[in-house]
GROMACS .gro file of C-alpha atoms in nm:
model
  486
    1MET     CA    1   8.165  10.806  13.226
    2ALA     CA    2   8.211  11.047  13.476
    3LEU     CA    3   8.233  10.725  13.712
    4VAL     CA    4   8.484  10.543  13.463
    5SER     CA    5   8.711  10.853  13.511
    6ASP     CA    6   8.697  10.863  13.895
    7ARG     CA    7   8.800  10.472  13.881
    8LEU     CA    8   9.067  10.540  13.659
    9GLU     CA    9   9.240  10.851  13.900
   10SER     CA   10   9.148  10.634  14.202
   11ARG     CA   11   9.325  10.373  14.044
   12GLY     CA   12   9.597  10.602  13.953
   13ALA     CA   13   9.678  10.740  14.240
   14SER     CA   14   9.685  10.415  14.444
   15ARG     CA   15   9.952  10.289  14.214
   16SER     CA   16  10.129  10.637  14.247
   17LEU     CA   17  10.381  10.706  14.552
   18LEU     CA   18  10.268  11.075  14.540
   19SER     CA   19   9.953  11.270  14.490
   20CYS     CA   20   9.923  11.500  14.170
   21SER     CA   21   9.967  11.805  14.382
   22GLU     CA   22  10.268  11.687  14.564
   23TRP     CA   23  10.471  11.558  14.208
   24VAL     CA   24  10.397  11.921  14.148
   25TYR     CA   25  10.520  12.048  14.486
   26LEU     CA   26  10.848  11.820  14.448
   27LEU     CA   27  10.927  11.867  14.074
   28SER     CA   28  10.890  12.253  14.111
   29LEU     CA   29  11.208  12.219  14.256
   30LEU     CA   30  11.405  11.952  14.163
   31ILE     CA   31  11.371  11.992  13.809
   32PRO     CA   32  11.536  12.356  13.799
   33PHE     CA   33  11.735  12.257  14.058
   34ILE     CA   34  11.873  11.969  13.856
   35SER     CA   35  11.877  12.203  13.518
   36TYR     CA   36  12.105  12.404  13.771
   37ASP     CA   37  12.327  12.194  13.834
   38LEU     CA   38  12.401  11.991  13.502
   39ALA     CA   39  12.429  12.356  13.321
   40LEU     CA   40  12.758  12.401  13.584
   41LYS     CA   41  12.902  12.082  13.512
   42THR     CA   42  12.862  12.126  13.150
   43ALA     CA   43  13.048  12.490  13.171
   44ARG     CA   44  13.332  12.314  13.405
   45ILE     CA   45  13.381  12.105  13.122
   46VAL     CA   46  13.402  12.355  12.872
   47LEU     CA   47  13.633  12.562  13.098
   48ARG     CA   48  13.830  12.253  13.166
   49LEU     CA   49  13.886  12.051  12.855
   50GLU     CA   50  13.917  12.185  12.511
   51ASP     CA   51  13.713  12.024  12.204
   52PRO     CA   52  13.536  11.793  12.465
   53GLY     CA   53  13.324  11.519  12.263
   54LEU     CA   54  12.983  11.429  12.311
   55MET     CA   55  13.061  11.109  12.437
   56GLU     CA   56  13.341  11.213  12.697
   57SER     CA   57  13.124  11.460  12.845
   58LEU     CA   58  12.851  11.214  12.895
   59GLU     CA   59  13.074  11.075  13.086
   60LEU     CA   60  13.179  11.308  13.293
   61MET     CA   61  12.840  11.461  13.369
   62GLN     CA   62  12.743  11.048  13.504
   63SER     CA   63  12.797  11.100  13.851
   64ASP     CA   64  12.575  11.450  13.816
   65LEU     CA   65  12.306  11.229  13.640
   66LEU     CA   66  12.315  10.956  13.912
   67PHE     CA   67  12.349  11.217  14.184
   68ASP     CA   68  12.065  11.407  14.059
   69LEU     CA   69  11.776  11.108  13.948
   70GLY     CA   70  11.895  10.955  14.287
   71TYR     CA   71  11.808  11.266  14.480
   72VAL     CA   72  11.447  11.304  14.316
   73LEU     CA   73  11.411  10.964  14.380
   74LEU     CA   74  11.446  11.021  14.787
   75TRP     CA   75  11.279  11.327  14.863
   76VAL     CA   76  10.991  11.136  14.654
   77VAL     CA   77  11.027  10.820  14.922
   78LEU     CA   78  11.043  11.066  15.216
   79PHE     CA   79  10.729  11.275  15.094
   80ALA     CA   80  10.573  10.930  15.092
   81VAL     CA   81  10.676  10.826  15.437
   82ALA     CA   82  10.528  11.172  15.609
   83LYS     CA   83  10.201  11.179  15.515
   84LYS     CA   84  10.105  11.487  15.747
   85GLY     CA   85  10.134  11.605  16.105
   86LEU     CA   86  10.449  11.692  16.201
   87SER     CA   87  10.648  11.437  15.990
   88ARG     CA   88  10.549  11.665  15.675
   89TRP     CA   89  10.624  11.955  15.799
   90VAL     CA   90  11.002  11.824  15.905
   91VAL     CA   91  11.006  11.677  15.617
   92VAL     CA   92  10.915  11.985  15.396
   93GLY     CA   93  11.132  12.217  15.567
   94LEU     CA   94  11.434  11.963  15.516
   95PHE     CA   95  11.351  11.935  15.170
   96HIS     CA   96  11.384  12.337  15.107
   97LEU     CA   97  11.695  12.411  15.331
   98LEU     CA   98  11.903  12.092  15.217
   99THR     CA   99  11.860  12.173  14.835
  100ILE     CA  100  11.916  12.552  14.912
  101CYS     CA  101  12.267  12.419  15.089
  102ILE     CA  102  12.352  12.211  14.785
  103VAL     CA  103  12.248  12.465  14.518
  104LEU     CA  104  12.451  12.669  14.715
  105PHE     CA  105  12.707  12.435  14.731
  106THR     CA  106  12.713  12.370  14.372
  107THR     CA  107  12.777  12.737  14.304
  108SER     CA  108  13.059  12.801  14.534
  109ALA     CA  109  13.226  12.466  14.365
  110TYR     CA  110  13.187  12.600  14.022
  111ARG     CA  111  13.345  12.972  14.108
  112TYR     CA  112  13.634  12.804  14.316
  113PHE     CA  113  13.701  12.568  13.966
  114GLU     CA  114  13.621  12.880  13.798
  115VAL     CA  115  13.936  13.115  13.961
  116THR     CA  116  14.161  12.792  14.073
  117GLY     CA  117  14.144  12.548  13.826
  118SER     CA  118  14.084  12.306  14.182
  119THR     CA  119  13.823  12.084  14.274
  120LEU     CA  120  13.639  12.242  14.581
  121ASP     CA  121  13.754  12.016  14.927
  122PRO     CA  122  13.679  11.977  15.256
  123ASN     CA  123  14.017  12.136  15.362
  124PHE     CA  124  13.882  12.440  15.220
  125VAL     CA  125  13.562  12.421  15.381
  126LEU     CA  126  13.633  12.356  15.697
  127HIS     CA  127  13.942  12.619  15.697
  128TYR     CA  128  13.665  12.859  15.644
  129LEU     CA  129  13.463  12.732  15.922
  130SER     CA  130  13.761  12.756  16.171
  131SER     CA  131  13.919  13.089  16.030
  132PRO     CA  132  13.602  13.258  15.861
  133GLU     CA  133  13.793  13.626  15.882
  134GLY     CA  134  14.038  13.547  15.693
  135THR     CA  135  13.894  13.307  15.408
  136GLY     CA  136  13.550  13.526  15.415
  137GLY     CA  137  13.795  13.805  15.235
  138VAL     CA  138  13.909  13.527  15.005
  139ILE     CA  139  13.561  13.440  14.888
  140ALA     CA  140  13.406  13.811  14.920
  141SER     CA  141  13.680  13.887  14.655
  142GLU     CA  142  13.560  13.641  14.418
  143VAL     CA  143  13.169  13.729  14.457
  144GLY     CA  144  13.042  13.959  14.188
  145TRP     CA  145  12.709  14.143  14.147
  146GLY     CA  146  12.582  13.946  13.916
  147LEU     CA  147  12.660  13.597  14.108
  148LEU     CA  148  12.504  13.787  14.428
  149ALA     CA  149  12.224  13.882  14.218
  150LEU     CA  150  12.176  13.492  14.093
  151MET     CA  151  12.231  13.332  14.432
  152LEU     CA  152  11.949  13.544  14.579
  153ALA     CA  153  11.676  13.483  14.334
  154THR     CA  154  11.819  13.099  14.331
  155LEU     CA  155  11.704  13.175  14.807
  156ILE     CA  156  11.394  13.351  14.691
  157TYR     CA  157  11.261  13.069  14.448
  158ALA     CA  158  11.372  12.781  14.666
  159ALA     CA  159  11.179  12.925  14.965
  160LEU     CA  160  10.847  13.034  14.758
  161GLY     CA  161  10.841  12.892  14.426
  162PRO     CA  162  10.740  12.540  14.479
  163PHE     CA  163  10.457  12.653  14.734
  164LEU     CA  164  10.333  12.944  14.465
  165VAL     CA  165  10.363  12.664  14.151
  166THR     CA  166  10.177  12.422  14.360
  167ARG     CA  167   9.892  12.634  14.452
  168LEU     CA  168   9.876  12.772  14.050
  169VAL     CA  169   9.834  12.403  13.867
  170VAL     CA  170   9.581  12.297  14.191
  171ARG     CA  171   9.407  12.605  14.068
  172TRP     CA  172   9.437  12.557  13.696
  173ARG     CA  173   9.377  12.150  13.719
  174ASP     CA  174   9.113  12.172  13.972
  175TRP     CA  175   9.262  11.837  14.111
  176PRO     CA  176   9.011  11.720  14.410
  177ALA     CA  177   9.228  11.608  14.789
  178ARG     CA  178   9.288  11.234  14.754
  179THR     CA  179   9.386  11.007  14.999
  180ARG     CA  180   9.678  10.796  14.908
  181LYS     CA  181   9.749  10.450  14.952
  182ILE     CA  182  10.066  10.357  15.006
  183SER     CA  183  10.267  10.027  14.856
  184TRP     CA  184  10.500   9.961  15.092
  185LEU     CA  185  10.694   9.695  14.857
  186ARG     CA  186  10.693   9.989  14.604
  187LEU     CA  187  10.853  10.201  14.851
  188VAL     CA  188  11.082   9.987  14.937
  189GLY     CA  189  11.202   9.961  14.556
  190VAL     CA  190  11.203  10.296  14.508
  191GLY     CA  191  11.401  10.392  14.833
  192LEU     CA  192  11.658  10.130  14.730
  193ALA     CA  193  11.696  10.237  14.384
  194ALA     CA  194  11.753  10.620  14.541
  195TYR     CA  195  12.032  10.434  14.765
  196ALA     CA  196  12.142  10.330  14.480
  197LEU     CA  197  12.169  10.580  14.205
  198LEU     CA  198  12.363  10.786  14.486
  199SER     CA  199  12.588  10.529  14.568
  200LEU     CA  200  12.704  10.497  14.208
  201SER     CA  201  12.769  10.856  14.160
  202LEU     CA  202  13.062  10.880  14.465
  203PRO     CA  203  13.321  10.729  14.236
  204GLY     CA  204  13.318  10.875  13.940
  205SER     CA  205  13.474  10.852  13.655
  206GLU     CA  206  13.883  10.868  13.581
  207SER     CA  207  14.028  10.942  13.229
  208ALA     CA  208  14.344  11.087  13.081
  209ARG     CA  209  14.297  11.425  13.069
  210VAL     CA  210  14.042  11.490  13.436
  211SER     CA  211  14.061  11.304  13.760
  212LYS     CA  212  13.782  11.156  13.930
  213SER     CA  213  13.741  11.469  14.191
  214PHE     CA  214  13.624  11.626  13.870
  215SER     CA  215  13.397  11.425  13.723
  216ARG     CA  216  13.232  11.374  14.005
  217ALA     CA  217  12.943  11.586  14.104
  218ALA     CA  218  13.033  11.880  14.343
  219PHE     CA  219  12.832  11.741  14.650
  220ALA     CA  220  12.960  11.395  14.616
  221ASN     CA  221  13.341  11.515  14.540
  222ILE     CA  222  13.319  11.659  14.919
  223ILE     CA  223  13.147  11.352  15.025
  224MET     CA  224  13.485  11.123  14.893
  225THR     CA  225  13.725  11.342  14.959
  226ALA     CA  226  13.618  11.387  15.318
  227ALA     CA  227  13.586  10.995  15.355
  228ASP     CA  228  13.883  10.921  15.204
  229ALA     CA  229  14.094  11.203  15.440
  230THR     CA  230  13.934  11.011  15.761
  231GLU     CA  231  14.037  10.670  15.628
  232ASP     CA  232  14.416  10.839  15.538
  233LYS     CA  233  14.406  10.958  15.880
  234GLU     CA  234  14.266  10.611  16.065
  235ILE     CA  235  14.583  10.415  15.837
  236SER     CA  236  14.858  10.664  15.980
  237ASP     CA  237  14.718  10.684  16.276
  238ALA     CA  238  14.742  10.250  16.282
  239VAL     CA  239  15.079  10.334  16.137
  240PRO     CA  240  15.365  10.411  16.375
  241ASN     CA  241  15.493  10.762  16.258
  242PRO     CA  242  15.859  10.778  16.400
  243VAL     CA  243  15.901  11.120  16.351
  244ALA     CA  244  15.575  11.171  16.588
  245GLU     CA  245  15.684  10.916  16.836
  246LYS     CA  246  16.034  11.088  16.846
  247PRO     CA  247  16.020  11.476  16.813
  248PRO     CA  248  16.231  11.668  16.700
  249PRO     CA  249  16.546  11.708  16.986
  250ASP     CA  250  16.580  12.061  17.143
  251ALA     CA  251  16.814  12.320  16.973
  252SER     CA  252  17.107  12.476  17.105
  253LEU     CA  253  17.355  12.766  17.038
  254PHE     CA  254  17.662  12.821  17.125
  255ALA     CA  255  17.868  13.102  17.065
  256GLY     CA  256  18.155  13.106  16.838
  257GLY     CA  257  18.447  13.196  16.981
  258GLU     CA  258  18.532  13.593  16.970
  259SER     CA  259  18.286  13.622  16.668
  260GLU     CA  260  18.075  13.923  16.717
  261ARG     CA  261  17.700  13.899  16.721
  262ARG     CA  262  17.506  14.003  16.413
  263ASN     CA  263  17.124  14.092  16.397
  264ILE     CA  264  16.979  13.871  16.196
  265VAL     CA  265  16.665  13.993  15.967
  266LEU     CA  266  16.445  13.756  15.784
  267ILE     CA  267  16.212  13.884  15.501
  268PHE     CA  268  15.938  13.692  15.395
  269LEU     CA  269  15.843  13.769  15.046
  270GLU     CA  270  15.470  13.657  15.030
  271SER     CA  271  15.305  13.475  14.749
  272THR     CA  272  15.615  13.557  14.522
  273ARG     CA  273  15.722  13.325  14.275
  274ALA     CA  274  16.149  13.304  14.164
  275GLY     CA  275  16.048  13.350  13.789
  276ALA     CA  276  15.865  13.642  13.877
  277THR     CA  277  16.170  13.825  13.968
  278THR     CA  278  16.483  13.961  13.803
  279PRO     CA  279  16.745  13.766  13.973
  280TYR     CA  280  16.571  13.446  13.811
  281ASN     CA  281  16.447  13.595  13.541
  282LYS     CA  282  16.629  13.857  13.379
  283TYR     CA  283  16.390  13.943  13.075
  284LEU     CA  284  16.149  14.105  13.388
  285GLU     CA  285  16.244  14.361  13.522
  286THR     CA  286  16.063  14.381  13.836
  287THR     CA  287  16.284  14.356  14.072
  288PRO     CA  288  16.601  14.572  14.001
  289PHE     CA  289  16.723  14.602  14.382
  290LEU     CA  290  16.667  14.250  14.447
  291ASP     CA  291  16.910  14.196  14.140
  292GLU     CA  292  17.135  14.460  14.263
  293LEU     CA  293  17.179  14.276  14.628
  294THR     CA  294  17.233  13.936  14.444
  295LYS     CA  295  17.572  14.038  14.299
  296SER     CA  296  17.706  14.084  14.602
  297SER     CA  297  17.496  13.829  14.845
  298MET     CA  298  17.484  13.417  14.843
  299MET     CA  299  17.197  13.321  14.626
  300ALA     CA  300  17.026  13.008  14.561
  301GLU     CA  301  16.969  12.919  14.241
  302ARG     CA  302  16.718  12.612  14.314
  303ALA     CA  303  16.467  12.587  14.608
  304TYR     CA  304  16.174  12.383  14.649
  305ALA     CA  305  15.885  12.530  14.854
  306VAL     CA  306  15.701  12.170  15.029
  307VAL     CA  307  15.348  12.336  15.094
  308PRO     CA  308  15.166  12.662  14.942
  309HIS     CA  309  15.077  12.789  15.263
  310THR     CA  310  15.282  13.085  15.460
  311HIS     CA  311  15.203  13.021  15.818
  312ASN     CA  312  15.347  12.651  15.740
  313ALA     CA  313  15.611  12.819  15.565
  314ILE     CA  314  15.737  13.040  15.805
  315THR     CA  315  15.743  12.746  16.077
  316ALA     CA  316  15.960  12.529  15.873
  317THR     CA  317  16.205  12.792  15.863
  318ASN     CA  318  16.188  12.933  16.197
  319CYS     CA  319  16.226  12.584  16.338
  320GLY     CA  320  16.410  12.360  16.103
  321ILE     CA  321  16.155  12.088  16.118
  322ASP     CA  322  15.887  11.942  15.837
  323PRO     CA  323  15.585  12.195  15.850
  324PRO     CA  324  15.230  12.059  15.845
  325LEU     CA  325  15.110  12.004  15.510
  326ASP     CA  326  14.724  12.042  15.575
  327ARG     CA  327  14.477  12.285  15.701
  328TRP     CA  328  14.420  12.135  15.985
  329GLY     CA  329  14.824  12.073  16.107
  330THR     CA  330  14.851  12.466  16.004
  331LEU     CA  331  14.580  12.610  16.236
  332SER     CA  332  14.675  12.344  16.506
  333LEU     CA  333  14.997  12.607  16.512
  334ALA     CA  334  14.842  12.835  16.701
  335THR     CA  335  14.763  12.603  16.997
  336ARG     CA  336  15.114  12.427  17.049
  337LYS     CA  337  15.472  12.489  17.033
  338PRO     CA  338  15.628  12.292  16.752
  339ALA     CA  339  15.979  12.271  16.852
  340LYS     CA  340  16.270  12.478  17.046
  341CYS     CA  341  16.246  12.774  16.735
  342LEU     CA  342  16.483  13.040  16.614
  343ALA     CA  343  16.364  13.364  16.769
  344GLU     CA  344  16.393  13.161  17.118
  345LEU     CA  345  16.720  13.001  17.083
  346LEU     CA  346  16.854  13.373  16.987
  347LYS     CA  347  16.699  13.477  17.302
  348GLU     CA  348  16.855  13.275  17.515
  349GLN     CA  349  17.159  13.434  17.335
  350GLY     CA  350  17.050  13.776  17.437
  351TYR     CA  351  16.862  13.869  17.144
  352ASN     CA  352  16.560  14.061  17.123
  353THR     CA  353  16.297  13.944  16.837
  354ALA     CA  354  15.978  14.052  16.683
  355TYR     CA  355  15.747  14.025  16.403
  356PHE     CA  356  15.657  14.318  16.156
  357MET     CA  357  15.310  14.187  15.866
  358SER     CA  358  15.154  14.423  15.651
  359GLN     CA  359  14.816  14.183  15.710
  360THR     CA  360  14.529  14.176  15.990
  361SER     CA  361  14.643  13.979  16.278
  362THR     CA  362  14.308  13.769  16.241
  363PHE     CA  363  14.422  13.563  15.992
  364GLU     CA  364  14.481  13.163  16.134
  365ASN     CA  365  14.575  13.342  16.486
  366SER     CA  366  14.844  13.484  16.393
  367PRO     CA  367  15.000  13.650  16.720
  368LYS     CA  368  14.943  13.315  16.887
  369ILE     CA  369  15.150  13.115  16.623
  370MET     CA  370  15.393  13.355  16.644
  371ASP     CA  371  15.434  13.341  17.005
  372ASN     CA  372  15.483  12.990  16.995
  373LEU     CA  373  15.739  13.040  16.740
  374GLY     CA  374  15.891  13.211  17.012
  375TYR     CA  375  15.813  13.585  16.898
  376GLU     CA  376  15.816  13.859  17.183
  377GLU     CA  377  15.698  14.100  16.997
  378PHE     CA  378  15.383  14.084  16.752
  379HIS     CA  379  15.338  14.393  16.490
  380SER     CA  380  15.034  14.395  16.269
  381ILE     CA  381  14.823  14.650  16.084
  382GLU     CA  382  14.608  14.726  16.360
  383THR     CA  383  14.866  14.863  16.578
  384MET     CA  384  14.976  15.040  16.256
  385ASP     CA  385  14.893  15.385  16.109
  386LYS     CA  386  14.663  15.301  15.764
  387GLU     CA  387  14.655  15.671  15.650
  388GLY     CA  388  14.777  15.692  15.316
  389PHE     CA  389  14.851  15.357  15.221
  390GLU     CA  390  14.641  15.145  14.983
  391GLN     CA  391  14.496  14.800  15.014
  392THR     CA  392  14.706  14.570  14.835
  393ASN     CA  393  14.436  14.249  14.895
  394TYR     CA  394  14.148  14.188  15.124
  395PHE     CA  395  14.348  14.157  15.447
  396GLY     CA  396  14.696  14.361  15.366
  397TYR     CA  397  14.825  14.686  15.267
  398GLU     CA  398  15.174  14.826  15.109
  399ASP     CA  399  15.470  14.683  15.277
  400ASP     CA  400  15.569  15.034  15.348
  401ILE     CA  401  15.337  15.023  15.658
  402MET     CA  402  15.577  14.855  15.836
  403LEU     CA  403  15.882  15.102  15.810
  404GLU     CA  404  15.709  15.370  16.087
  405PRO     CA  405  15.703  15.061  16.361
  406SER     CA  406  16.000  14.877  16.210
  407ARG     CA  407  16.198  15.214  16.292
  408LYS     CA  408  16.077  15.277  16.622
  409TRP     CA  409  16.188  14.952  16.726
  410LEU     CA  410  16.473  14.960  16.557
  411GLU     CA  411  16.580  15.245  16.723
  412LYS     CA  412  16.525  15.095  17.101
  413GLN     CA  413  16.786  14.809  16.954
  414LYS     CA  414  17.020  15.040  16.845
  415LYS     CA  415  17.003  15.260  17.212
  416ALA     CA  416  16.997  14.939  17.420
  417GLY     CA  417  17.320  14.817  17.243
  418THR     CA  418  17.140  14.453  17.238
  419PRO     CA  419  17.111  14.227  16.860
  420PHE     CA  420  16.762  14.133  16.726
  421LEU     CA  421  16.610  13.914  16.515
  422ALA     CA  422  16.349  14.094  16.313
  423THR     CA  423  16.103  13.927  16.119
  424TYR     CA  424  15.960  14.084  15.830
  425LEU     CA  425  15.635  13.950  15.592
  426THR     CA  426  15.488  14.147  15.293
  427SER     CA  427  15.163  14.108  15.103
  428ALA     CA  428  15.172  14.318  14.788
  429PRO     CA  429  15.141  14.032  14.595
  430HIS     CA  430  14.921  13.801  14.752
  431HIS     CA  431  14.587  13.729  14.600
  432GLN     CA  432  14.395  13.985  14.470
  433TYR     CA  433  14.631  14.145  14.346
  434LEU     CA  434  14.537  14.507  14.396
  435SER     CA  435  14.912  14.655  14.295
  436PRO     CA  436  14.909  14.981  14.488
  437GLN     CA  437  14.980  15.249  14.205
  438LYS     CA  438  14.980  15.578  14.376
  439ARG     CA  439  15.308  15.597  14.537
  440TYR     CA  440  15.543  15.447  14.271
  441GLY     CA  441  15.263  15.360  13.994
  442HIS     CA  442  15.225  15.115  13.725
  443LYS     CA  443  15.455  14.899  13.482
  444ASN     CA  444  15.290  14.706  13.144
  445PHE     CA  445  15.446  14.394  13.193
  446SER     CA  446  15.160  14.210  13.063
  447GLU     CA  447  14.862  14.229  12.833
  448ASP     CA  448  14.660  13.968  13.089
  449ASP     CA  449  14.503  14.204  13.383
  450LEU     CA  450  14.609  13.975  13.606
  451VAL     CA  451  14.910  13.872  13.555
  452ASN     CA  452  15.055  14.251  13.485
  453ARG     CA  453  14.894  14.386  13.881
  454TYR     CA  454  15.039  14.028  13.991
  455LEU     CA  455  15.429  14.155  13.812
  456ASN     CA  456  15.334  14.493  13.931
  457SER     CA  457  15.285  14.404  14.315
  458VAL     CA  458  15.580  14.203  14.297
  459ARG     CA  459  15.738  14.551  14.167
  460TYR     CA  460  15.633  14.740  14.464
  461GLU     CA  461  15.776  14.454  14.686
  462ASP     CA  462  16.061  14.592  14.574
  463PHE     CA  463  16.072  14.932  14.665
  464PHE     CA  464  15.981  14.812  15.004
  465LEU     CA  465  16.300  14.640  15.044
  466LYS     CA  466  16.515  14.932  14.903
  467ASN     CA  467  16.298  15.132  15.227
  468LEU     CA  468  16.386  14.893  15.413
  469PHE     CA  469  16.747  14.868  15.338
  470ASP     CA  470  16.776  15.236  15.367
  471GLN     CA  471  16.619  15.233  15.674
  472TYR     CA  472  16.891  15.027  15.807
  473LYS     CA  473  17.140  15.164  15.649
  474LYS     CA  474  17.044  15.558  15.830
  475LEU     CA  475  17.022  15.388  16.133
  476GLY     CA  476  17.368  15.264  16.119
  477LEU     CA  477  17.270  14.853  16.162
  478TYR     CA  478  17.336  14.787  15.835
  479ASP     CA  479  17.678  14.670  15.873
  480ASP     CA  480  17.573  14.447  16.176
  481THR     CA  481  17.346  14.304  16.013
  482VAL     CA  482  17.246  13.987  15.832
  483PHE     CA  483  16.972  13.964  15.600
  484VAL     CA  484  16.783  13.668  15.495
  485ILE     CA  485  16.551  13.722  15.226
  486LEU     CA  486  16.280  13.450  15.122
   0.00000   0.00000   0.00000
């Protein structure tokens, strides 16, 4: 009987690509990995769809199932090929490292979808890698202690779990060490199956209620969206672009007869939607001062943002050109002069120029971008006194923090009798909407805490506008200044 048992074990070992202990090692990490991935996908489906049916849910999980199964077969092949020595250590190291990376990425993709309602794409990843100072704050603001504890436990198990589980199971079953005989034909078959499954996971499925990006496995989606972006770039490079071939001509300004040179002030209200302000929503008393200004001002009844990104919008406004529509275009603003912009044009007419912002300067290299837009002076919170001011988000402070440096600069301009362009960028309504309350208190605009904090942040901005206008009036500059609020 013992002889028969040994023969059966030997025959089973020769048929299998991996030994029993190797299967335990692989599956002790891959089974929790697959379970976790499918659990997150199920949670995303529940978040996205109302009453998803069983068939629809399975269809949306198809990419994840194919990817996970292909991923398992991929490592079966690699472990079978790398039997021992350095190659085995390299494969084992890659097995742990890549699995940990995919788990972290899948977790990040789920949290990103939970917060934004959008799928994580390469643009955000590349943006983080190129500007970790600013985007790091975005990520940190949405990572709670529970998520940190889960990720830490996942990392510890992914690093040590397979080794410990395998040791325990081998001791329990008392498996002898056996030399495996590899069937190369079978190995090729499993490798082709892994390739086919991983390839089939990439396209995703599209329905009336969701996009392909949503249906794809998180890691498969990042691969496909990166490939699509590369293909689009290749096509755009191959097709002549009249805008790129013919950049905007150098603009120039001419004095209009004997007209007086007015000061110009641009005020960018960060992340402020029209419907959150009183002029555009009479039922919402968030910005009474701004509403009062509209009675003696020109007001745009209909306007559209081309792209929801601050530096892109500031470039379009200051330079009169189409803004960059992607994140790489945004970052390139720090390395190139996009056009002859308003600050430079006014400087030629004898104007002094300054840019004030209530955020940190590290985000997307703001000082360099403003320098390329032609501003002579740049002021951010690094040069301002933060004592007594609350934070409005992970990279900004109360907008009133700009008032003192603004006053000092304006006094210099008045003493010199020089016209000027001053631009102010607020920060209060930017995510994560901390809505400072010590200075002006809070109002209850909504039962939803997130919405209420946002609307209170917009309300705070209105106080800053009033304070800034009062500053110009006290300095005797108000009547000689044109204010543009965006």
